[in-house]
PDB file of C-alpha atoms in Angstrom:
ATOM      1  CA  MET F  11      68.134 140.660 -40.258  1.00  0.00           C
ATOM      2  CA  LYS F  12      66.729 137.269 -41.218  1.00  0.00           C
ATOM      3  CA  ASN F  13      68.647 136.987 -44.483  1.00  0.00           C
ATOM      4  CA  ARG F  14      72.363 136.865 -43.738  1.00  0.00           C
ATOM      5  CA  ALA F  15      73.483 136.178 -47.331  1.00  0.00           C
ATOM      6  CA  LYS F  16      76.084 138.454 -48.869  1.00  0.00           C
ATOM      7  CA  ILE F  17      74.752 141.508 -50.704  1.00  0.00           C
ATOM      8  CA  TYR F  18      76.522 142.556 -53.915  1.00  0.00           C
ATOM      9  CA  ASP F  19      73.826 144.593 -55.625  1.00  0.00           C
ATOM     10  CA  PRO F  20      74.901 148.283 -55.248  1.00  0.00           C
ATOM     11  CA  ALA F  21      71.341 149.568 -54.778  1.00  0.00           C
ATOM     12  CA  GLU F  22      70.506 146.971 -52.127  1.00  0.00           C
ATOM     13  CA  ALA F  23      73.831 147.550 -50.361  1.00  0.00           C
ATOM     14  CA  HIS F  24      73.250 151.311 -50.331  1.00  0.00           C
ATOM     15  CA  HIS F  25      69.775 150.801 -48.878  1.00  0.00           C
ATOM     16  CA  LEU F  26      71.205 148.617 -46.097  1.00  0.00           C
ATOM     17  CA  VAL F  27      73.863 151.214 -45.233  1.00  0.00           C
ATOM     18  CA  MET F  28      71.272 153.994 -45.037  1.00  0.00           C
ATOM     19  CA  LYS F  29      69.009 151.841 -42.850  1.00  0.00           C
ATOM     20  CA  VAL F  30      71.813 150.922 -40.433  1.00  0.00           C
ATOM     21  CA  SER F  31      73.114 154.514 -40.351  1.00  0.00           C
ATOM     22  CA  VAL F  32      69.714 156.047 -39.583  1.00  0.00           C
ATOM     23  CA  VAL F  33      69.185 153.567 -36.734  1.00  0.00           C
ATOM     24  CA  SER F  34      72.678 154.383 -35.462  1.00  0.00           C
ATOM     25  CA  ILE F  35      72.107 158.147 -35.469  1.00  0.00           C
ATOM     26  CA  VAL F  36      68.717 157.911 -33.748  1.00  0.00           C
ATOM     27  CA  VAL F  37      69.990 155.516 -31.059  1.00  0.00           C
ATOM     28  CA  ASN F  38      73.088 157.637 -30.380  1.00  0.00           C
ATOM     29  CA  ILE F  39      71.077 160.838 -30.002  1.00  0.00           C
ATOM     30  CA  LEU F  40      68.580 159.210 -27.599  1.00  0.00           C
ATOM     31  CA  LEU F  41      71.369 157.518 -25.664  1.00  0.00           C
ATOM     32  CA  SER F  42      73.360 160.751 -25.381  1.00  0.00           C
ATOM     33  CA  VAL F  43      70.373 162.633 -23.963  1.00  0.00           C
ATOM     34  CA  MET F  44      69.635 159.823 -21.490  1.00  0.00           C
ATOM     35  CA  LYS F  45      73.226 159.614 -20.250  1.00  0.00           C
ATOM     36  CA  LEU F  46      73.588 163.390 -20.007  1.00  0.00           C
ATOM     37  CA  LEU F  47      70.446 163.693 -17.863  1.00  0.00           C
ATOM     38  CA  ALA F  48      71.504 160.712 -15.728  1.00  0.00           C
ATOM     39  CA  GLY F  49      74.969 162.212 -15.264  1.00  0.00           C
ATOM     40  CA  ILE F  50      73.572 165.568 -14.174  1.00  0.00           C
ATOM     41  CA  ILE F  51      70.942 164.134 -11.831  1.00  0.00           C
ATOM     42  CA  ALA F  52      73.270 161.496 -10.318  1.00  0.00           C
ATOM     43  CA  ARG F  53      76.246 163.895 -10.116  1.00  0.00           C
ATOM     44  CA  SER F  54      78.463 161.631 -12.251  1.00  0.00           C
ATOM     45  CA  GLY F  55      81.231 163.251 -14.282  1.00  0.00           C
ATOM     46  CA  ALA F  56      82.046 159.855 -15.856  1.00  0.00           C
ATOM     47  CA  MET F  57      78.497 159.530 -17.176  1.00  0.00           C
ATOM     48  CA  ILE F  58      78.486 163.077 -18.567  1.00  0.00           C
ATOM     49  CA  SER F  59      81.763 162.320 -20.410  1.00  0.00           C
ATOM     50  CA  ASP F  60      80.247 159.105 -21.726  1.00  0.00           C
ATOM     51  CA  ALA F  61      77.271 161.085 -23.037  1.00  0.00           C
ATOM     52  CA  VAL F  62      79.633 163.315 -25.019  1.00  0.00           C
ATOM     53  CA  HIS F  63      81.316 160.187 -26.407  1.00  0.00           C
ATOM     54  CA  SER F  64      77.968 158.840 -27.645  1.00  0.00           C
ATOM     55  CA  ALA F  65      77.155 162.181 -29.256  1.00  0.00           C
ATOM     56  CA  SER F  66      80.481 162.116 -31.115  1.00  0.00           C
ATOM     57  CA  ASP F  67      79.517 158.763 -32.662  1.00  0.00           C
ATOM     58  CA  VAL F  68      76.904 160.614 -34.717  1.00  0.00           C
ATOM     59  CA  PHE F  69      79.826 162.292 -36.495  1.00  0.00           C
ATOM     60  CA  SER F  70      81.396 158.938 -37.399  1.00  0.00           C
ATOM     61  CA  THR F  71      78.110 157.676 -38.837  1.00  0.00           C
ATOM     62  CA  ILE F  72      77.805 160.800 -40.991  1.00  0.00           C
ATOM     63  CA  ILE F  73      81.290 160.046 -42.373  1.00  0.00           C
ATOM     64  CA  VAL F  74      80.083 156.532 -43.246  1.00  0.00           C
ATOM     65  CA  ILE F  75      77.063 157.919 -45.096  1.00  0.00           C
ATOM     66  CA  ILE F  76      79.231 160.353 -47.076  1.00  0.00           C
ATOM     67  CA  GLY F  77      81.829 157.681 -47.888  1.00  0.00           C
ATOM     68  CA  ILE F  78      79.263 155.101 -49.024  1.00  0.00           C
ATOM     69  CA  ASN F  79      77.392 157.661 -51.136  1.00  0.00           C
ATOM     70  CA  LEU F  80      80.602 158.738 -52.866  1.00  0.00           C
ATOM     71  CA  SER F  81      81.795 155.156 -53.427  1.00  0.00           C
ATOM     72  CA  SER F  82      78.445 154.089 -54.935  1.00  0.00           C
ATOM     73  CA  ARG F  83      78.563 156.747 -57.652  1.00  0.00           C
ATOM     74  CA  LYS F  84      78.712 155.342 -61.177  1.00  0.00           C
ATOM     75  CA  SER F  85      81.808 155.522 -63.361  1.00  0.00           C
ATOM     76  CA  ASP F  86      82.346 158.714 -65.340  1.00  0.00           C
ATOM     77  CA  THR F  87      84.852 160.012 -67.901  1.00  0.00           C
ATOM     78  CA  GLU F  88      87.262 161.127 -65.179  1.00  0.00           C
ATOM     79  CA  HIS F  89      86.839 158.041 -62.983  1.00  0.00           C
ATOM     80  CA  GLN F  90      86.347 155.186 -65.430  1.00  0.00           C
ATOM     81  CA  TYR F  91      86.927 152.486 -62.809  1.00  0.00           C
ATOM     82  CA  GLY F  92      84.318 153.895 -60.428  1.00  0.00           C
ATOM     83  CA  HIS F  93      84.625 155.417 -56.957  1.00  0.00           C
ATOM     84  CA  GLU F  94      84.747 152.351 -54.679  1.00  0.00           C
ATOM     85  CA  ARG F  95      87.978 153.483 -53.019  1.00  0.00           C
ATOM     86  CA  MET F  96      86.186 156.447 -51.452  1.00  0.00           C
ATOM     87  CA  GLU F  97      84.806 153.965 -48.935  1.00  0.00           C
ATOM     88  CA  CYS F  98      88.409 153.021 -48.066  1.00  0.00           C
ATOM     89  CA  VAL F  99      89.144 156.701 -47.438  1.00  0.00           C
ATOM     90  CA  ALA F 100      86.111 156.904 -45.136  1.00  0.00           C
ATOM     91  CA  ALA F 101      87.263 153.767 -43.282  1.00  0.00           C
ATOM     92  CA  MET F 102      90.754 155.225 -42.815  1.00  0.00           C
ATOM     93  CA  VAL F 103      89.312 158.503 -41.472  1.00  0.00           C
ATOM     94  CA  LEU F 104      87.120 156.568 -39.037  1.00  0.00           C
ATOM     95  CA  ALA F 105      90.087 154.423 -37.966  1.00  0.00           C
ATOM     96  CA  VAL F 106      92.037 157.577 -37.114  1.00  0.00           C
ATOM     97  CA  VAL F 107      89.049 159.003 -35.210  1.00  0.00           C
ATOM     98  CA  LEU F 108      88.636 155.680 -33.399  1.00  0.00           C
ATOM     99  CA  ALA F 109      92.327 155.622 -32.469  1.00  0.00           C
ATOM    100  CA  ALA F 110      92.103 159.206 -31.210  1.00  0.00           C
ATOM    101  CA  THR F 111      89.079 158.242 -29.119  1.00  0.00           C
ATOM    102  CA  GLY F 112      90.943 155.332 -27.587  1.00  0.00           C
ATOM    103  CA  LEU F 113      94.055 157.386 -26.886  1.00  0.00           C
ATOM    104  CA  GLY F 114      91.901 160.085 -25.296  1.00  0.00           C
ATOM    105  CA  ILE F 115      90.321 157.527 -22.974  1.00  0.00           C
ATOM    106  CA  GLY F 116      93.736 156.097 -22.098  1.00  0.00           C
ATOM    107  CA  TYR F 117      95.278 159.528 -21.524  1.00  0.00           C
ATOM    108  CA  THR F 118      92.461 160.456 -19.163  1.00  0.00           C
ATOM    109  CA  GLY F 119      93.041 157.242 -17.239  1.00  0.00           C
ATOM    110  CA  VAL F 120      96.789 157.858 -16.903  1.00  0.00           C
ATOM    111  CA  VAL F 121      96.232 161.450 -15.729  1.00  0.00           C
ATOM    112  CA  LYS F 122      93.712 160.269 -13.127  1.00  0.00           C
ATOM    113  CA  ILE F 123      96.144 157.686 -11.782  1.00  0.00           C
ATOM    114  CA  LEU F 124      99.067 160.121 -11.620  1.00  0.00           C
ATOM    115  CA  SER F 125      96.988 162.777  -9.880  1.00  0.00           C
ATOM    116  CA  PHE F 126      94.890 160.400  -7.851  1.00  0.00           C
ATOM    117  CA  SER F 127      93.435 161.787  -4.642  1.00  0.00           C
ATOM    118  CA  ALA F 128      90.535 160.489  -2.600  1.00  0.00           C
ATOM    119  CA  GLU F 129      89.784 163.937  -1.299  1.00  0.00           C
ATOM    120  CA  GLY F 130      86.925 165.905  -2.735  1.00  0.00           C
ATOM    121  CA  ILE F 131      85.404 162.949  -4.598  1.00  0.00           C
ATOM    122  CA  GLU F 132      81.654 163.240  -4.956  1.00  0.00           C
ATOM    123  CA  ILE F 133      79.933 159.855  -4.776  1.00  0.00           C
ATOM    124  CA  PRO F 134      77.642 159.427  -7.818  1.00  0.00           C
ATOM    125  CA  GLY F 135      74.083 158.159  -7.402  1.00  0.00           C
ATOM    126  CA  ARG F 136      72.615 154.810  -8.434  1.00  0.00           C
ATOM    127  CA  LEU F 137      70.925 156.338 -11.478  1.00  0.00           C
ATOM    128  CA  ALA F 138      74.346 156.707 -13.094  1.00  0.00           C
ATOM    129  CA  LEU F 139      74.983 152.981 -12.620  1.00  0.00           C
ATOM    130  CA  ALA F 140      71.662 152.118 -14.260  1.00  0.00           C
ATOM    131  CA  ALA F 141      72.399 154.445 -17.182  1.00  0.00           C
ATOM    132  CA  ALA F 142      75.798 152.807 -17.680  1.00  0.00           C
ATOM    133  CA  VAL F 143      74.254 149.322 -17.788  1.00  0.00           C
ATOM    134  CA  ILE F 144      71.630 150.436 -20.325  1.00  0.00           C
ATOM    135  CA  SER F 145      74.330 152.063 -22.430  1.00  0.00           C
ATOM    136  CA  ILE F 146      76.485 148.896 -22.434  1.00  0.00           C
ATOM    137  CA  ILE F 147      73.544 146.734 -23.549  1.00  0.00           C
ATOM    138  CA  VAL F 148      72.320 149.135 -26.258  1.00  0.00           C
ATOM    139  CA  LYS F 149      75.768 149.922 -27.693  1.00  0.00           C
ATOM    140  CA  GLU F 150      76.802 146.259 -27.713  1.00  0.00           C
ATOM    141  CA  TRP F 151      73.613 145.474 -29.638  1.00  0.00           C
ATOM    142  CA  MET F 152      74.425 148.326 -32.042  1.00  0.00           C
ATOM    143  CA  TYR F 153      77.923 146.903 -32.528  1.00  0.00           C
ATOM    144  CA  TRP F 154      76.611 143.500 -33.622  1.00  0.00           C
ATOM    145  CA  TYR F 155      73.767 145.022 -35.662  1.00  0.00           C
ATOM    146  CA  THR F 156      76.184 147.264 -37.596  1.00  0.00           C
ATOM    147  CA  ARG F 157      78.820 144.538 -37.885  1.00  0.00           C
ATOM    148  CA  ARG F 158      76.339 142.141 -39.498  1.00  0.00           C
ATOM    149  CA  GLY F 159      75.478 144.821 -42.043  1.00  0.00           C
ATOM    150  CA  ALA F 160      79.167 145.498 -42.737  1.00  0.00           C
ATOM    151  CA  GLU F 161      79.884 141.804 -43.305  1.00  0.00           C
ATOM    152  CA  ARG F 162      76.938 141.419 -45.683  1.00  0.00           C
ATOM    153  CA  ILE F 163      78.242 144.149 -48.015  1.00  0.00           C
ATOM    154  CA  ASN F 164      81.972 143.811 -47.218  1.00  0.00           C
ATOM    155  CA  SER F 165      82.096 147.437 -46.054  1.00  0.00           C
ATOM    156  CA  GLY F 166      85.211 148.634 -44.242  1.00  0.00           C
ATOM    157  CA  ALA F 167      83.607 151.984 -43.407  1.00  0.00           C
ATOM    158  CA  LEU F 168      80.544 150.364 -41.846  1.00  0.00           C
ATOM    159  CA  MET F 169      82.779 147.939 -39.923  1.00  0.00           C
ATOM    160  CA  ALA F 170      84.722 150.925 -38.562  1.00  0.00           C
ATOM    161  CA  ASP F 171      81.428 152.452 -37.424  1.00  0.00           C
ATOM    162  CA  ALA F 172      80.552 149.168 -35.724  1.00  0.00           C
ATOM    163  CA  TRP F 173      83.773 149.424 -33.741  1.00  0.00           C
ATOM    164  CA  HIS F 174      82.819 152.952 -32.754  1.00  0.00           C
ATOM    165  CA  HIS F 175      79.743 151.435 -31.140  1.00  0.00           C
ATOM    166  CA  ARG F 176      81.953 148.843 -29.427  1.00  0.00           C
ATOM    167  CA  SER F 177      84.273 151.624 -28.173  1.00  0.00           C
ATOM    168  CA  ASP F 178      81.252 153.390 -26.683  1.00  0.00           C
ATOM    169  CA  SER F 179      80.185 150.139 -25.031  1.00  0.00           C
ATOM    170  CA  LEU F 180      83.671 149.761 -23.552  1.00  0.00           C
ATOM    171  CA  SER F 181      83.651 153.410 -22.490  1.00  0.00           C
ATOM    172  CA  SER F 182      80.354 152.825 -20.694  1.00  0.00           C
ATOM    173  CA  ALA F 183      81.853 149.738 -19.048  1.00  0.00           C
ATOM    174  CA  GLY F 184      84.704 151.927 -17.799  1.00  0.00           C
ATOM    175  CA  ALA F 185      82.229 154.494 -16.558  1.00  0.00           C
ATOM    176  CA  PHE F 186      80.302 151.718 -14.757  1.00  0.00           C
ATOM    177  CA  LEU F 187      83.469 150.481 -13.040  1.00  0.00           C
ATOM    178  CA  GLY F 188      84.421 154.027 -12.087  1.00  0.00           C
ATOM    179  CA  ILE F 189      81.008 154.796 -10.652  1.00  0.00           C
ATOM    180  CA  LEU F 190      80.789 151.445  -8.864  1.00  0.00           C
ATOM    181  CA  GLY F 191      84.347 151.822  -7.601  1.00  0.00           C
ATOM    182  CA  ALA F 192      83.610 155.288  -6.260  1.00  0.00           C
ATOM    183  CA  ARG F 193      80.524 153.992  -4.460  1.00  0.00           C
ATOM    184  CA  LEU F 194      82.512 151.090  -2.973  1.00  0.00           C
ATOM    185  CA  GLY F 195      85.461 153.266  -2.029  1.00  0.00           C
ATOM    186  CA  TYR F 196      87.786 152.226  -4.924  1.00  0.00           C
ATOM    187  CA  PRO F 197      87.665 155.088  -7.463  1.00  0.00           C
ATOM    188  CA  VAL F 198      90.993 153.975  -9.001  1.00  0.00           C
ATOM    189  CA  LEU F 199      89.089 151.230 -10.869  1.00  0.00           C
ATOM    190  CA  ASP F 200      87.875 153.832 -13.376  1.00  0.00           C
ATOM    191  CA  PRO F 201      91.294 154.953 -14.716  1.00  0.00           C
ATOM    192  CA  LEU F 202      92.591 151.369 -14.764  1.00  0.00           C
ATOM    193  CA  ALA F 203      89.634 150.302 -16.899  1.00  0.00           C
ATOM    194  CA  SER F 204      90.220 153.296 -19.184  1.00  0.00           C
ATOM    195  CA  ILE F 205      93.786 152.184 -19.954  1.00  0.00           C
ATOM    196  CA  ILE F 206      92.659 148.649 -20.817  1.00  0.00           C
ATOM    197  CA  ILE F 207      89.859 150.011 -22.998  1.00  0.00           C
ATOM    198  CA  CYS F 208      92.390 152.272 -24.760  1.00  0.00           C
ATOM    199  CA  MET F 209      94.484 149.275 -25.823  1.00  0.00           C
ATOM    200  CA  LEU F 210      91.450 147.359 -27.130  1.00  0.00           C
ATOM    201  CA  ILE F 211      90.233 150.321 -29.181  1.00  0.00           C
ATOM    202  CA  ALA F 212      93.737 151.030 -30.549  1.00  0.00           C
ATOM    203  CA  LYS F 213      94.013 147.404 -31.769  1.00  0.00           C
ATOM    204  CA  ALA F 214      90.626 147.648 -33.535  1.00  0.00           C
ATOM    205  CA  ALA F 215      91.627 150.969 -35.156  1.00  0.00           C
ATOM    206  CA  TYR F 216      94.873 149.431 -36.435  1.00  0.00           C
ATOM    207  CA  ASP F 217      93.052 146.440 -37.980  1.00  0.00           C
ATOM    208  CA  ILE F 218      90.502 148.680 -39.709  1.00  0.00           C
ATOM    209  CA  PHE F 219      93.196 151.030 -41.044  1.00  0.00           C
ATOM    210  CA  ARG F 220      95.317 148.122 -42.336  1.00  0.00           C
ATOM    211  CA  ASP F 221      92.321 146.531 -44.108  1.00  0.00           C
ATOM    212  CA  ALA F 222      91.458 149.861 -45.788  1.00  0.00           C
ATOM    213  CA  MET F 223      95.081 150.387 -46.810  1.00  0.00           C
ATOM    214  CA  ASP F 224      95.243 146.904 -48.368  1.00  0.00           C
ATOM    215  CA  LYS F 225      92.241 147.785 -50.530  1.00  0.00           C
ATOM    216  CA  MET F 226      93.850 151.081 -51.526  1.00  0.00           C
ATOM    217  CA  VAL F 227      97.134 149.557 -52.758  1.00  0.00           C
ATOM    218  CA  ASP F 228      95.691 146.781 -54.963  1.00  0.00           C
ATOM    219  CA  LYS F 229      96.307 143.868 -52.618  1.00  0.00           C
ATOM    220  CA  SER F 230      95.470 140.539 -54.253  1.00  0.00           C
ATOM    221  CA  ALA F 231      92.394 138.516 -53.320  1.00  0.00           C
ATOM    222  CA  PRO F 232      92.842 135.683 -50.757  1.00  0.00           C
ATOM    223  CA  ASP F 233      94.636 132.580 -52.070  1.00  0.00           C
ATOM    224  CA  GLU F 234      91.598 130.367 -51.546  1.00  0.00           C
ATOM    225  CA  VAL F 235      89.468 132.692 -53.698  1.00  0.00           C
ATOM    226  CA  VAL F 236      92.062 132.639 -56.502  1.00  0.00           C
ATOM    227  CA  ALA F 237      92.224 128.827 -56.270  1.00  0.00           C
ATOM    228  CA  ASP F 238      88.433 128.633 -56.680  1.00  0.00           C
ATOM    229  CA  MET F 239      88.658 130.971 -59.677  1.00  0.00           C
ATOM    230  CA  ARG F 240      91.222 128.673 -61.291  1.00  0.00           C
ATOM    231  CA  LEU F 241      88.843 125.721 -60.926  1.00  0.00           C
ATOM    232  CA  VAL F 242      85.968 127.630 -62.522  1.00  0.00           C
ATOM    233  CA  ILE F 243      88.132 128.879 -65.403  1.00  0.00           C
ATOM    234  CA  ALA F 244      89.630 125.437 -66.081  1.00  0.00           C
ATOM    235  CA  GLN F 245      86.130 123.935 -66.404  1.00  0.00           C
ATOM    236  CA  GLN F 246      85.168 126.199 -69.294  1.00  0.00           C
ATOM    237  CA  LYS F 247      84.966 124.596 -72.744  1.00  0.00           C
ATOM    238  CA  GLY F 248      87.974 125.371 -74.926  1.00  0.00           C
ATOM    239  CA  VAL F 249      90.364 126.344 -72.126  1.00  0.00           C
ATOM    240  CA  ALA F 250      93.576 124.345 -72.601  1.00  0.00           C
ATOM    241  CA  GLY F 251      95.396 125.917 -69.678  1.00  0.00           C
ATOM    242  CA  ILE F 252      95.761 128.923 -67.390  1.00  0.00           C
ATOM    243  CA  ASP F 253      98.985 130.826 -68.029  1.00  0.00           C
ATOM    244  CA  GLU F 254      98.486 133.574 -65.444  1.00  0.00           C
ATOM    245  CA  ILE F 255      95.842 135.017 -63.149  1.00  0.00           C
ATOM    246  CA  LYS F 256      96.068 138.296 -61.261  1.00  0.00           C
ATOM    247  CA  THR F 257      93.566 139.848 -58.840  1.00  0.00           C
ATOM    248  CA  ARG F 258      93.408 143.177 -57.055  1.00  0.00           C
ATOM    249  CA  LEU F 259      91.078 144.532 -54.416  1.00  0.00           C
ATOM    250  CA  PHE F 260      89.356 147.764 -55.339  1.00  0.00           C
ATOM    251  CA  GLY F 261      87.371 148.911 -52.328  1.00  0.00           C
ATOM    252  CA  ALA F 262      84.826 146.163 -51.687  1.00  0.00           C
ATOM    253  CA  LYS F 263      85.195 144.865 -55.272  1.00  0.00           C
ATOM    254  CA  VAL F 264      87.761 142.699 -57.077  1.00  0.00           C
ATOM    255  CA  TYR F 265      89.317 143.084 -60.517  1.00  0.00           C
ATOM    256  CA  VAL F 266      90.602 139.938 -62.269  1.00  0.00           C
ATOM    257  CA  ASP F 267      93.097 139.655 -65.162  1.00  0.00           C
ATOM    258  CA  VAL F 268      93.572 136.146 -66.549  1.00  0.00           C
ATOM    259  CA  GLU F 269      95.576 134.708 -69.425  1.00  0.00           C
ATOM    260  CA  ILE F 270      94.329 131.407 -70.796  1.00  0.00           C
ATOM    261  CA  ALA F 271      95.727 129.070 -73.456  1.00  0.00           C
ATOM    262  CA  ALA F 272      93.545 127.813 -76.313  1.00  0.00           C
ATOM    263  CA  ASP F 273      93.994 125.983 -79.602  1.00  0.00           C
ATOM    264  CA  GLY F 274      95.919 128.409 -81.825  1.00  0.00           C
ATOM    265  CA  SER F 275      94.600 126.907 -85.054  1.00  0.00           C
ATOM    266  CA  GLN F 276      90.939 127.653 -84.401  1.00  0.00           C
ATOM    267  CA  PRO F 277      89.123 130.716 -85.809  1.00  0.00           C
ATOM    268  CA  LEU F 278      89.326 134.053 -83.983  1.00  0.00           C
ATOM    269  CA  THR F 279      85.590 133.956 -83.337  1.00  0.00           C
ATOM    270  CA  GLU F 280      85.954 130.676 -81.423  1.00  0.00           C
ATOM    271  CA  SER F 281      88.800 132.100 -79.308  1.00  0.00           C
ATOM    272  CA  HIS F 282      86.600 135.106 -78.575  1.00  0.00           C
ATOM    273  CA  GLN F 283      83.734 132.836 -77.469  1.00  0.00           C
ATOM    274  CA  ILE F 284      86.072 130.956 -75.132  1.00  0.00           C
ATOM    275  CA  ALA F 285      87.202 134.253 -73.578  1.00  0.00           C
ATOM    276  CA  GLU F 286      83.564 135.317 -73.193  1.00  0.00           C
ATOM    277  CA  ARG F 287      82.698 132.063 -71.416  1.00  0.00           C
ATOM    278  CA  VAL F 288      85.566 132.557 -68.982  1.00  0.00           C
ATOM    279  CA  HIS F 289      84.621 136.219 -68.434  1.00  0.00           C
ATOM    280  CA  HIS F 290      80.990 135.452 -67.626  1.00  0.00           C
ATOM    281  CA  ALA F 291      81.811 132.359 -65.543  1.00  0.00           C
ATOM    282  CA  VAL F 292      84.121 134.326 -63.230  1.00  0.00           C
ATOM    283  CA  GLU F 293      81.734 137.262 -62.798  1.00  0.00           C
ATOM    284  CA  GLU F 294      78.706 135.000 -62.246  1.00  0.00           C
ATOM    285  CA  ASN F 295      80.411 132.656 -59.759  1.00  0.00           C
ATOM    286  CA  PHE F 296      82.144 135.446 -57.840  1.00  0.00           C
ATOM    287  CA  PRO F 297      79.684 138.361 -57.343  1.00  0.00           C
ATOM    288  CA  ALA F 298      82.380 140.511 -55.680  1.00  0.00           C
ATOM    289  CA  VAL F 299      84.253 140.624 -59.010  1.00  0.00           C
ATOM    290  CA  LYS F 300      83.544 143.939 -60.709  1.00  0.00           C
ATOM    291  CA  HIS F 301      85.291 143.025 -63.963  1.00  0.00           C
ATOM    292  CA  CYS F 302      87.228 140.075 -65.387  1.00  0.00           C
ATOM    293  CA  MET F 303      89.600 140.734 -68.281  1.00  0.00           C
ATOM    294  CA  VAL F 304      90.553 137.659 -70.329  1.00  0.00           C
ATOM    295  CA  HIS F 305      93.521 137.350 -72.711  1.00  0.00           C
ATOM    296  CA  VAL F 306      93.839 134.293 -74.944  1.00  0.00           C
ATOM    297  CA  ASN F 307      97.289 132.904 -75.793  1.00  0.00           C
ATOM    298  CA  PRO F 308      97.523 130.581 -78.818  1.00  0.00           C
ATOM    299  CA  LEU F 309      98.557 127.029 -77.996  1.00  0.00           C
ATOM    300  CA  PRO F 310     100.775 125.501 -80.710  1.00  0.00           C
ATOM    301  CA  PRO F 311      99.398 122.301 -82.318  1.00  0.00           C
ATOM    302  CA  SER F 312     102.237 120.316 -80.721  1.00  0.00           C
ATOM    303  CA  GLU F 313     101.040 121.310 -77.250  1.00  0.00           C
ATOM    304  CA  LYS F 314      97.329 120.565 -77.554  1.00  0.00           C
ATOM    305  CA  THR F 315      97.435 118.287 -74.543  1.00  0.00           C
ATOM    306  CA  ASN F 316      95.566 119.657 -71.566  1.00  0.00           C
ATOM    307  CA  ARG F 317      97.950 121.793 -69.455  1.00  0.00           C
ATOM    308  CA  ARG F 318      95.580 122.462 -66.620  1.00  0.00           C
TER     309      ARG F 318
END
C-alpha cells in the first residue's frame, strides 16, 4: 500500500478490511493445499499438521469480516452510539482462538518430548522442507500486509488476524526445524521449537485481548492525545479556560466530554458559538473522535483573566 496515512472514513476502512480479508482467505486456501500435498508426498506429519493450521486461519478471517461488518453498521434507535464495540468482541474471540492455537502447539511439543523415541521415525523428504520455507515467507508477508492495514484503521480485530498469520509463520518455522532435525538425526528440535512458539503466541494473544478489553471498558485516550486536545481547545476564540476534559475509547473511536469556561455576561448565542467552535475544532483535528460534547461554564466578571 503506497499510502500509509491513517484511514478514518468508515466506507474506506470497510473497503480496506474486505480487500485484506479476501487476500488472506485466498492465500490461506492455496497455502493449505500446497502444504497438504507436500506433506503427503514427502511423508511429513509436521507439514500435514501445518496445512491444517493454515486452513483454520480461514475461520479467523471470517470472524474478522463478521466483526467489522457488525461494527460498521450505523446507529439505530436501540444502539444510538453505534456498534463499534462489536469489533472489540471479534478481537477478543480471535485472541482466545490464537491463545488456544498456541497452547495446542505447546502441548504437542511437551507430549513429544515426554514420549520421545527415535524408533519408528520416518524421515521426511526434501519437498517438505521447501514447503515449510515457502510457508514461512508467504505467512510472514501476510502478517506485515495485514498489520499495516490494521494500523491504518486502528482495528484490533484485523491486528488479531495479523497475529494469526504470524502464528502460522512460527508454526511453519517449527515444522521446518522438526523436518530438518529429523533429517539430521535430531528430531527433538521440533518439540522444543513448538514450546518456544507457544510462549510467543500466548504473549501476542494476551496483548490483543487486553487492548480489546480496554476499548470495551471506556479506557481514556492516551495522555499525549488529551494534551494535544487541550491545546486545540485553548486556542479557540472565547475560551477562557478548560475546567475538565474526559475521553473514552469506544472500539476504534473516541468520545470526548469537555467543560470550558467563558465570559458569563455575554449572550447565550455567543456562548453557543464558542461551544460550536470547540466541538468542530476537536472533531476536525482528531479524526478518531466520533463525537465531542461541550459544556460551557459561566466565568464571573471578577475572573475574566485567562485561566488557561
